[in-house]
mmCIF file of C-alpha atoms in Angstrom:
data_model
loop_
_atom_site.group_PDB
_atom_site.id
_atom_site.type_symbol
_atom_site.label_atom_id
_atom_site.label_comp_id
_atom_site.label_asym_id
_atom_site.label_seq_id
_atom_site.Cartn_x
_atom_site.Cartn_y
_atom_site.Cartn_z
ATOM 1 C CA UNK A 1012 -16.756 11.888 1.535
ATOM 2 C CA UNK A 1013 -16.895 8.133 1.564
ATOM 3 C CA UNK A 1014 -13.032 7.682 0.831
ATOM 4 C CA UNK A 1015 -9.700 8.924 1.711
ATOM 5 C CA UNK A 1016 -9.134 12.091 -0.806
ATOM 6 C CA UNK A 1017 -5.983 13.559 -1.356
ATOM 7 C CA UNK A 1018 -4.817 16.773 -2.858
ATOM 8 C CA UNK A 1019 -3.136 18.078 -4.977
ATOM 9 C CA UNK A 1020 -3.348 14.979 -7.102
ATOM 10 C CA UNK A 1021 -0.504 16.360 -8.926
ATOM 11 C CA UNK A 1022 2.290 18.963 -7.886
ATOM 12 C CA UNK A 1023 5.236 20.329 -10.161
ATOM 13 C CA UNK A 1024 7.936 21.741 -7.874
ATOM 14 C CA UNK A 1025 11.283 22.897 -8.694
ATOM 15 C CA UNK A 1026 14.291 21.707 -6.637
ATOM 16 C CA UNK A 1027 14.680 23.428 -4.149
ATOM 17 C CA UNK A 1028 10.824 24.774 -3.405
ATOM 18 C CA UNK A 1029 8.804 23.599 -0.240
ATOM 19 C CA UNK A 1030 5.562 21.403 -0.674
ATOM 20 C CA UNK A 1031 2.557 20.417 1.129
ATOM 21 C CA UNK A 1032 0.144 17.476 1.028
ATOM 22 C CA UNK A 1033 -2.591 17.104 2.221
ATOM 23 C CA UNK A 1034 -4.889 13.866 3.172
ATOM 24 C CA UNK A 1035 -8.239 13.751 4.341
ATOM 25 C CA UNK A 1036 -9.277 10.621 5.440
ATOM 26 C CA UNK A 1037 -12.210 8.513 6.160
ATOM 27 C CA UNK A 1038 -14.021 9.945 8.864
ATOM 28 C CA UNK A 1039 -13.770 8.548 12.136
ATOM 29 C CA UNK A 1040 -10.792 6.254 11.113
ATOM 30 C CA UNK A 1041 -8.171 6.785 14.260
ATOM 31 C CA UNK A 1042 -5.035 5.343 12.319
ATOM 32 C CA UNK A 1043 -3.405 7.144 9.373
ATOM 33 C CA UNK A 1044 -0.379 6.449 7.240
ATOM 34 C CA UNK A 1045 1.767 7.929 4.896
ATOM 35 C CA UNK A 1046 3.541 5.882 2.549
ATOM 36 C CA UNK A 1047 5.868 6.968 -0.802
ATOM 37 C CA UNK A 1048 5.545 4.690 -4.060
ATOM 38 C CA UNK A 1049 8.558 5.466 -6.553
ATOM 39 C CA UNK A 1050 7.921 4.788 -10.322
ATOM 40 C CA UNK A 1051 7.688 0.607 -10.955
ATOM 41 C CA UNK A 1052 8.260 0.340 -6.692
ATOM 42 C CA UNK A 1053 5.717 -0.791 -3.991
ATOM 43 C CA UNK A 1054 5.242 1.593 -1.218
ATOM 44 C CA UNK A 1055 6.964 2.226 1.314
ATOM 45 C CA UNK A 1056 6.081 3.437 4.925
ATOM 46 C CA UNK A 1057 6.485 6.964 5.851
ATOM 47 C CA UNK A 1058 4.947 7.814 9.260
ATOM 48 C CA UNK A 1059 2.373 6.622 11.118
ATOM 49 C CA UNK A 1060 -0.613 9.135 13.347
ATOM 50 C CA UNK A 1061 -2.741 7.600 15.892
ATOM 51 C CA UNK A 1062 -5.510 10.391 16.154
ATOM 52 C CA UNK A 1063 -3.348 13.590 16.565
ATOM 53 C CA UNK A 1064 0.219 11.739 18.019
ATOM 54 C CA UNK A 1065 2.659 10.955 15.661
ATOM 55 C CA UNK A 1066 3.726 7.296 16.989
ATOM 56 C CA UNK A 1067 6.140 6.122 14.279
ATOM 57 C CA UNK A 1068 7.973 8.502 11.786
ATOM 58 C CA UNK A 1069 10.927 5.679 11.415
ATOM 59 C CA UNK A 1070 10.222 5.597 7.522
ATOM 60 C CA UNK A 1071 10.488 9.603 6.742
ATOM 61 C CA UNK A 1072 13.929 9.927 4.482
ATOM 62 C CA UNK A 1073 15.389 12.949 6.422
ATOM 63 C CA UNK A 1074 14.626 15.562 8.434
ATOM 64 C CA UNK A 1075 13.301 17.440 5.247
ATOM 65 C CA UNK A 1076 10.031 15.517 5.691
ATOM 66 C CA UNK A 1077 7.781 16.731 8.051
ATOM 67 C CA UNK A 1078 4.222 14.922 9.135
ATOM 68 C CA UNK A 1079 1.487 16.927 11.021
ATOM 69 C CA UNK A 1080 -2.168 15.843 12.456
ATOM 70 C CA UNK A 1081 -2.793 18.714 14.433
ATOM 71 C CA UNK A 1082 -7.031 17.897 15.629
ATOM 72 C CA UNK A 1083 -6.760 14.089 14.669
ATOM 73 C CA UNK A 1084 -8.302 13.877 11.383
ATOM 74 C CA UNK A 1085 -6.773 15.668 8.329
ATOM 75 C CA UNK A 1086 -2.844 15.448 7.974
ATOM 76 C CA UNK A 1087 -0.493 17.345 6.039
ATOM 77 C CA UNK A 1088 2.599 15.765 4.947
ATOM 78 C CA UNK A 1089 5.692 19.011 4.410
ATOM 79 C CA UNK A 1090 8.428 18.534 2.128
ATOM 80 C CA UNK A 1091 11.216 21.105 2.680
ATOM 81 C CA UNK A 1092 13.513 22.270 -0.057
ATOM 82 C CA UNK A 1093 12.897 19.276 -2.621
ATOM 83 C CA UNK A 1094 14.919 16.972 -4.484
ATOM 84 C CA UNK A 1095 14.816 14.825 -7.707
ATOM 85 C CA UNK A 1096 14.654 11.833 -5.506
ATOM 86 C CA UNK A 1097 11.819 13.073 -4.090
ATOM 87 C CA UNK A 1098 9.544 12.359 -7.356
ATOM 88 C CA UNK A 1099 7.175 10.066 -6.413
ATOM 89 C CA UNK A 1100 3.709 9.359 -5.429
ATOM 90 C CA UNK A 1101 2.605 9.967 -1.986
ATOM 91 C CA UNK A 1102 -0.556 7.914 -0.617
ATOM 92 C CA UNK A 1103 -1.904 8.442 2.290
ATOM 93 C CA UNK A 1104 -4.050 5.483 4.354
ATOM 94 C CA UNK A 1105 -6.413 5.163 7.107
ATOM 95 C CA UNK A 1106 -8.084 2.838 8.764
ATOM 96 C CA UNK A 1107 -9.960 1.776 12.283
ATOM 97 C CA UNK A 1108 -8.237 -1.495 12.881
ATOM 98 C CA UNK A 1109 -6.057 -3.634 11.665
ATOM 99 C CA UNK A 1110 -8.793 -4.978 9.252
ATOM 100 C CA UNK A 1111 -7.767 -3.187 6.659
ATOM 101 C CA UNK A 1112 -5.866 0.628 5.487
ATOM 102 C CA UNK A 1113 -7.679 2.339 3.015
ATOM 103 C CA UNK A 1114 -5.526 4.204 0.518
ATOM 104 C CA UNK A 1115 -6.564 7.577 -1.250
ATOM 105 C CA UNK A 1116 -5.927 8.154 -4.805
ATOM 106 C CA UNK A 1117 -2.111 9.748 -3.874
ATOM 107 C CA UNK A 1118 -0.316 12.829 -4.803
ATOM 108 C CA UNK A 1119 2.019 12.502 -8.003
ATOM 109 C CA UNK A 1120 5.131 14.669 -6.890
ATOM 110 C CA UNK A 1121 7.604 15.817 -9.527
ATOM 111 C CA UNK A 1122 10.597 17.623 -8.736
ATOM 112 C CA UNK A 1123 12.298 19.262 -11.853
ATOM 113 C CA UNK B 603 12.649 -8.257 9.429
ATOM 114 C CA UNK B 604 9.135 -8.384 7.634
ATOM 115 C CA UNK B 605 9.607 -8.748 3.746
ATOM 116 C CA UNK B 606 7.460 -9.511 0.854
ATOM 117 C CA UNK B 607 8.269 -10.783 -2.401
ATOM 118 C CA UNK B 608 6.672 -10.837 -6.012
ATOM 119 C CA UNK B 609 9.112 -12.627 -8.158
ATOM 120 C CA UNK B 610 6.695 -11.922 -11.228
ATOM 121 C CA UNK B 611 7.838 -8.430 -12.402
ATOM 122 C CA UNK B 612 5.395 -8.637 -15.490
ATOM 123 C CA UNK B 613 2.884 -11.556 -16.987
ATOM 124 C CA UNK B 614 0.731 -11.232 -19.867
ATOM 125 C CA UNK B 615 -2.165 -13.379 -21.020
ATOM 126 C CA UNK B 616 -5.452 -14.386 -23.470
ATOM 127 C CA UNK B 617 -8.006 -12.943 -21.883
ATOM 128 C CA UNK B 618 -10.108 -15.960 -20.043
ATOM 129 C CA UNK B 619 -7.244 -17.484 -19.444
ATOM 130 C CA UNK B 620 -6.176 -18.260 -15.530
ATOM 131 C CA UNK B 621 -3.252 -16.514 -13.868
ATOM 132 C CA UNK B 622 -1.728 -16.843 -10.273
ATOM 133 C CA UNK B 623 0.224 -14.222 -8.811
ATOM 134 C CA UNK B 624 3.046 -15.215 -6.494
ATOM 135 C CA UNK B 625 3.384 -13.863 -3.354
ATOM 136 C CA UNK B 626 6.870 -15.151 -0.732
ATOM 137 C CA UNK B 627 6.916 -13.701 2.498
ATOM 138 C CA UNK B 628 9.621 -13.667 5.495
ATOM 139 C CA UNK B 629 8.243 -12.262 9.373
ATOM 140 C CA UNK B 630 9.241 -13.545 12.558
ATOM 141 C CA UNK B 631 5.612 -12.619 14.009
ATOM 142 C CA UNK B 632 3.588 -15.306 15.253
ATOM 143 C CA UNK B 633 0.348 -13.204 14.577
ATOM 144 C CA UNK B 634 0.178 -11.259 11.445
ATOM 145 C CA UNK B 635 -2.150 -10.431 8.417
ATOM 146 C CA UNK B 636 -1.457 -10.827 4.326
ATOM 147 C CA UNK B 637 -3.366 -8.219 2.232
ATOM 148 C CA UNK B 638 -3.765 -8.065 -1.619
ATOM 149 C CA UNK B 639 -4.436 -4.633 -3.369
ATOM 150 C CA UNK B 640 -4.914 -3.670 -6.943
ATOM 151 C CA UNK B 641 -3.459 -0.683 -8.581
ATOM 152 C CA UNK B 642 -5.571 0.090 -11.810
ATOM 153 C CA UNK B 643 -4.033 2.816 -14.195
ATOM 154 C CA UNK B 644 -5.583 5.298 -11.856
ATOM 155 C CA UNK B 645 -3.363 4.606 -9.238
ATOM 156 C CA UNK B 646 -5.560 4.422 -6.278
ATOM 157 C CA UNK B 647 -4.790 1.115 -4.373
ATOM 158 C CA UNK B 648 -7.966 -0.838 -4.333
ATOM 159 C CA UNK B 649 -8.272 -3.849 -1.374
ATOM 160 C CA UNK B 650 -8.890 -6.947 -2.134
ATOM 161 C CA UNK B 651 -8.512 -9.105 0.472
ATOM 162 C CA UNK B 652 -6.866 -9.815 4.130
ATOM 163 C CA UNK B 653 -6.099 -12.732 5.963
ATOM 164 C CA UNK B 654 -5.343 -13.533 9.420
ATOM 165 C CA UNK B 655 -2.292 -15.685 9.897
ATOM 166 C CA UNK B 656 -3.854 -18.116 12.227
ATOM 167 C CA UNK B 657 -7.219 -18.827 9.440
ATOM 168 C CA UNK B 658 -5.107 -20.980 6.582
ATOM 169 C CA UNK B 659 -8.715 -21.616 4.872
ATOM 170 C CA UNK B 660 -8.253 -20.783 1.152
ATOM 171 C CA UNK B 661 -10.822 -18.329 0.013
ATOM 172 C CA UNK B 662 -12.607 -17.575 -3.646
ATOM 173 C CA UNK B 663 -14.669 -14.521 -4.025
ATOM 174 C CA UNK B 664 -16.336 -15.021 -7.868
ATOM 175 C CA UNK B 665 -13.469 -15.206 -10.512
ATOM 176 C CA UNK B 666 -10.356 -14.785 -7.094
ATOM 177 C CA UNK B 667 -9.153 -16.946 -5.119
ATOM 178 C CA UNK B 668 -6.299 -17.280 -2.633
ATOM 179 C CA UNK B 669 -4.189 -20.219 -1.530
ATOM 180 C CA UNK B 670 -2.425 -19.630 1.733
ATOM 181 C CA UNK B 671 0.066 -21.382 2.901
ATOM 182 C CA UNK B 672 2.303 -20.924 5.682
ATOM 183 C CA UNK B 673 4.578 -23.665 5.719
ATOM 184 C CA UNK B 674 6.341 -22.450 2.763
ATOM 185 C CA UNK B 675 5.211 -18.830 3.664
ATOM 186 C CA UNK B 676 2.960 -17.950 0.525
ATOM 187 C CA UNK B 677 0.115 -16.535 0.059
ATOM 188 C CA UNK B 678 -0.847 -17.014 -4.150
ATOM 189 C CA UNK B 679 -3.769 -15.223 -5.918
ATOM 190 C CA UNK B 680 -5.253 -16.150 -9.002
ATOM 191 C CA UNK B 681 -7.921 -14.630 -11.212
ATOM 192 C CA UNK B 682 -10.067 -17.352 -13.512
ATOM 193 C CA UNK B 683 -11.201 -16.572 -16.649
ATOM 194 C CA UNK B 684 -9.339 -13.606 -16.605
ATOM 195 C CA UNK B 685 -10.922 -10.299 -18.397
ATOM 196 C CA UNK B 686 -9.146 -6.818 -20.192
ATOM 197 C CA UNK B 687 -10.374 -4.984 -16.759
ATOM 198 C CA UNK B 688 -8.328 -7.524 -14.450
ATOM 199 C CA UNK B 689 -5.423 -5.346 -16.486
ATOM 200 C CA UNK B 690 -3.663 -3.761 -13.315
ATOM 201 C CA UNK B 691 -0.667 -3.938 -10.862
ATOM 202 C CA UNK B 692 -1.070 -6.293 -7.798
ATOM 203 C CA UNK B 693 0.273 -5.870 -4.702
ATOM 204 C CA UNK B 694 1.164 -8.297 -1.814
ATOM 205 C CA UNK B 695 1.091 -6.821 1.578
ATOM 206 C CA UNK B 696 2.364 -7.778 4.925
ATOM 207 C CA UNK B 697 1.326 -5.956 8.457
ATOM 208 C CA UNK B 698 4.043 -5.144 10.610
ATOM 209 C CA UNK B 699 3.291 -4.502 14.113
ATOM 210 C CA UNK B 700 3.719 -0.476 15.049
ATOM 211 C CA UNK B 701 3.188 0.873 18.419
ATOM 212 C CA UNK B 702 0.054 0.359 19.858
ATOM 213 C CA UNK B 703 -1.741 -2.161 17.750
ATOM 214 C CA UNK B 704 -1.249 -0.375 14.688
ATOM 215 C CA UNK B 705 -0.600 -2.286 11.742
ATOM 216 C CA UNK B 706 2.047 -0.631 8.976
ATOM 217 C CA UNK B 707 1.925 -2.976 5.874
ATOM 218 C CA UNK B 708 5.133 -3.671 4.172
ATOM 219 C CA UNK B 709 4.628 -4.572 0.116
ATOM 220 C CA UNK B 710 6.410 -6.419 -2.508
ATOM 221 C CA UNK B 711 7.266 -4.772 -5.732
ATOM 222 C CA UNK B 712 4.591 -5.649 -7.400
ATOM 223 C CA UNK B 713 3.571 -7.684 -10.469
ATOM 224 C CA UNK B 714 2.359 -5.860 -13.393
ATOM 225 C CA UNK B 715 -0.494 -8.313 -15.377
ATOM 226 C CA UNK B 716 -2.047 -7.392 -18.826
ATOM 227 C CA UNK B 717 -5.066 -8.912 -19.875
ATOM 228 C CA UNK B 718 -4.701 -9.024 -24.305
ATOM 229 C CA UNK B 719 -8.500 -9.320 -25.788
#
């Protein structure tokens, strides 16, 4: 596709459950972000891919968060047993300089 | 460290009427790039614009424009003759240097804007 897409758009999880997210971005972009937006909050950096290397995971909460890349394109963001404060929407980014990220539509994550 | 703020939680208006966001940022970079996005209901974050820190040029693109300035580090957008689809929250966004050239962007909170027919 011409954009980044992201799914599932929306996920219900109870506390407690594991989640995945996936991103698929633009293709050919090297760069790819994850970022998490809280209700009425700009986002905020999660972890960072460069191709298939993870170079900067400084913004991931706790070691429940895990970010893969494995063949350098789509990327799966893992949340282990979930928590409220976990509710939030994730976005995902790419981009092939620093012209410019381009942001998919996000995931809406709800943890009851 | 790099921080970004939108001291306008919320501002409402007549449509047609002209509004400028406010956008206050802090980095000790030398070299680094300002970004505007728009959030429509939707959600997806829509670009707008970038600028380089070394081009202080203000720039209009039809009913947009943005004032740069870096002496009092601020980087203002406004929206003339403002319409109901300008309705949206607008982000300003400031690149942080990651390894290897990479640019993570750091955002404000936000300002929320409703255009009222």
């Amino acid at each position: 596709g011409a954009g980044v897409s992201q799914s599932p758009r929306y996920k219900v999880a109870k506390r407690g459950q594991d989640v995945a997210l996936r991103c698929d971005p633009i293709s050919g972009h090297v760069s790819l972000f994850w970022y998490q937006q809280a209700l009425g909050q700009g986002p905020e950096f999660l972890t960072y891919f460069q191709n298939e290397a993870q170079l900067d995971k400084s913004g991931l909460p706790s070691d429940r968060f895990f970010a893969e890349r494995p063949e350098g394109s789509v990327s799966t963001l893992k949340i282990q047993r979930t928590q409220q404060e976990d509710s939030a929407v994730y976005l995902c980014a790419s981009s092939l300089s620093a012209r410019g990220q381009f942001f998919g539509p996000g995931t809406r994550l709800t943890v009851l | 460290a790099q921080k970004v703020t939108q001291a306008q939680t919320e501002i409402s208006v007549v449509e047609k009427e002209d509004v400028t966001l406010d956008c206050v940022y802090e980095t000790r970079d030398t070299t680094y790039y300002l970004f505007w996005y728009k959030q429509p209901p939707s959600g997806e974050l829509v670009f707008l614009i970038r600028r380089n820190s070394f081009d202080e040029q203000n720039e209009i693109s039809g009913r947009y424009s943005w004032n740069f300035q870096k002496s009092t580090s601020s980087f203002n957008f406004t929206i003339t003759a403002s319409q109901v689809v300008d309705s949206a929250v607008y982000f300003c966004a400031l690149s942080e240097r990651v390894v290897q050239g990479a640019q993570k962007l750091v955002f404000g909170q936000g300002t929320r804007l409703t255009i009222n027919p």
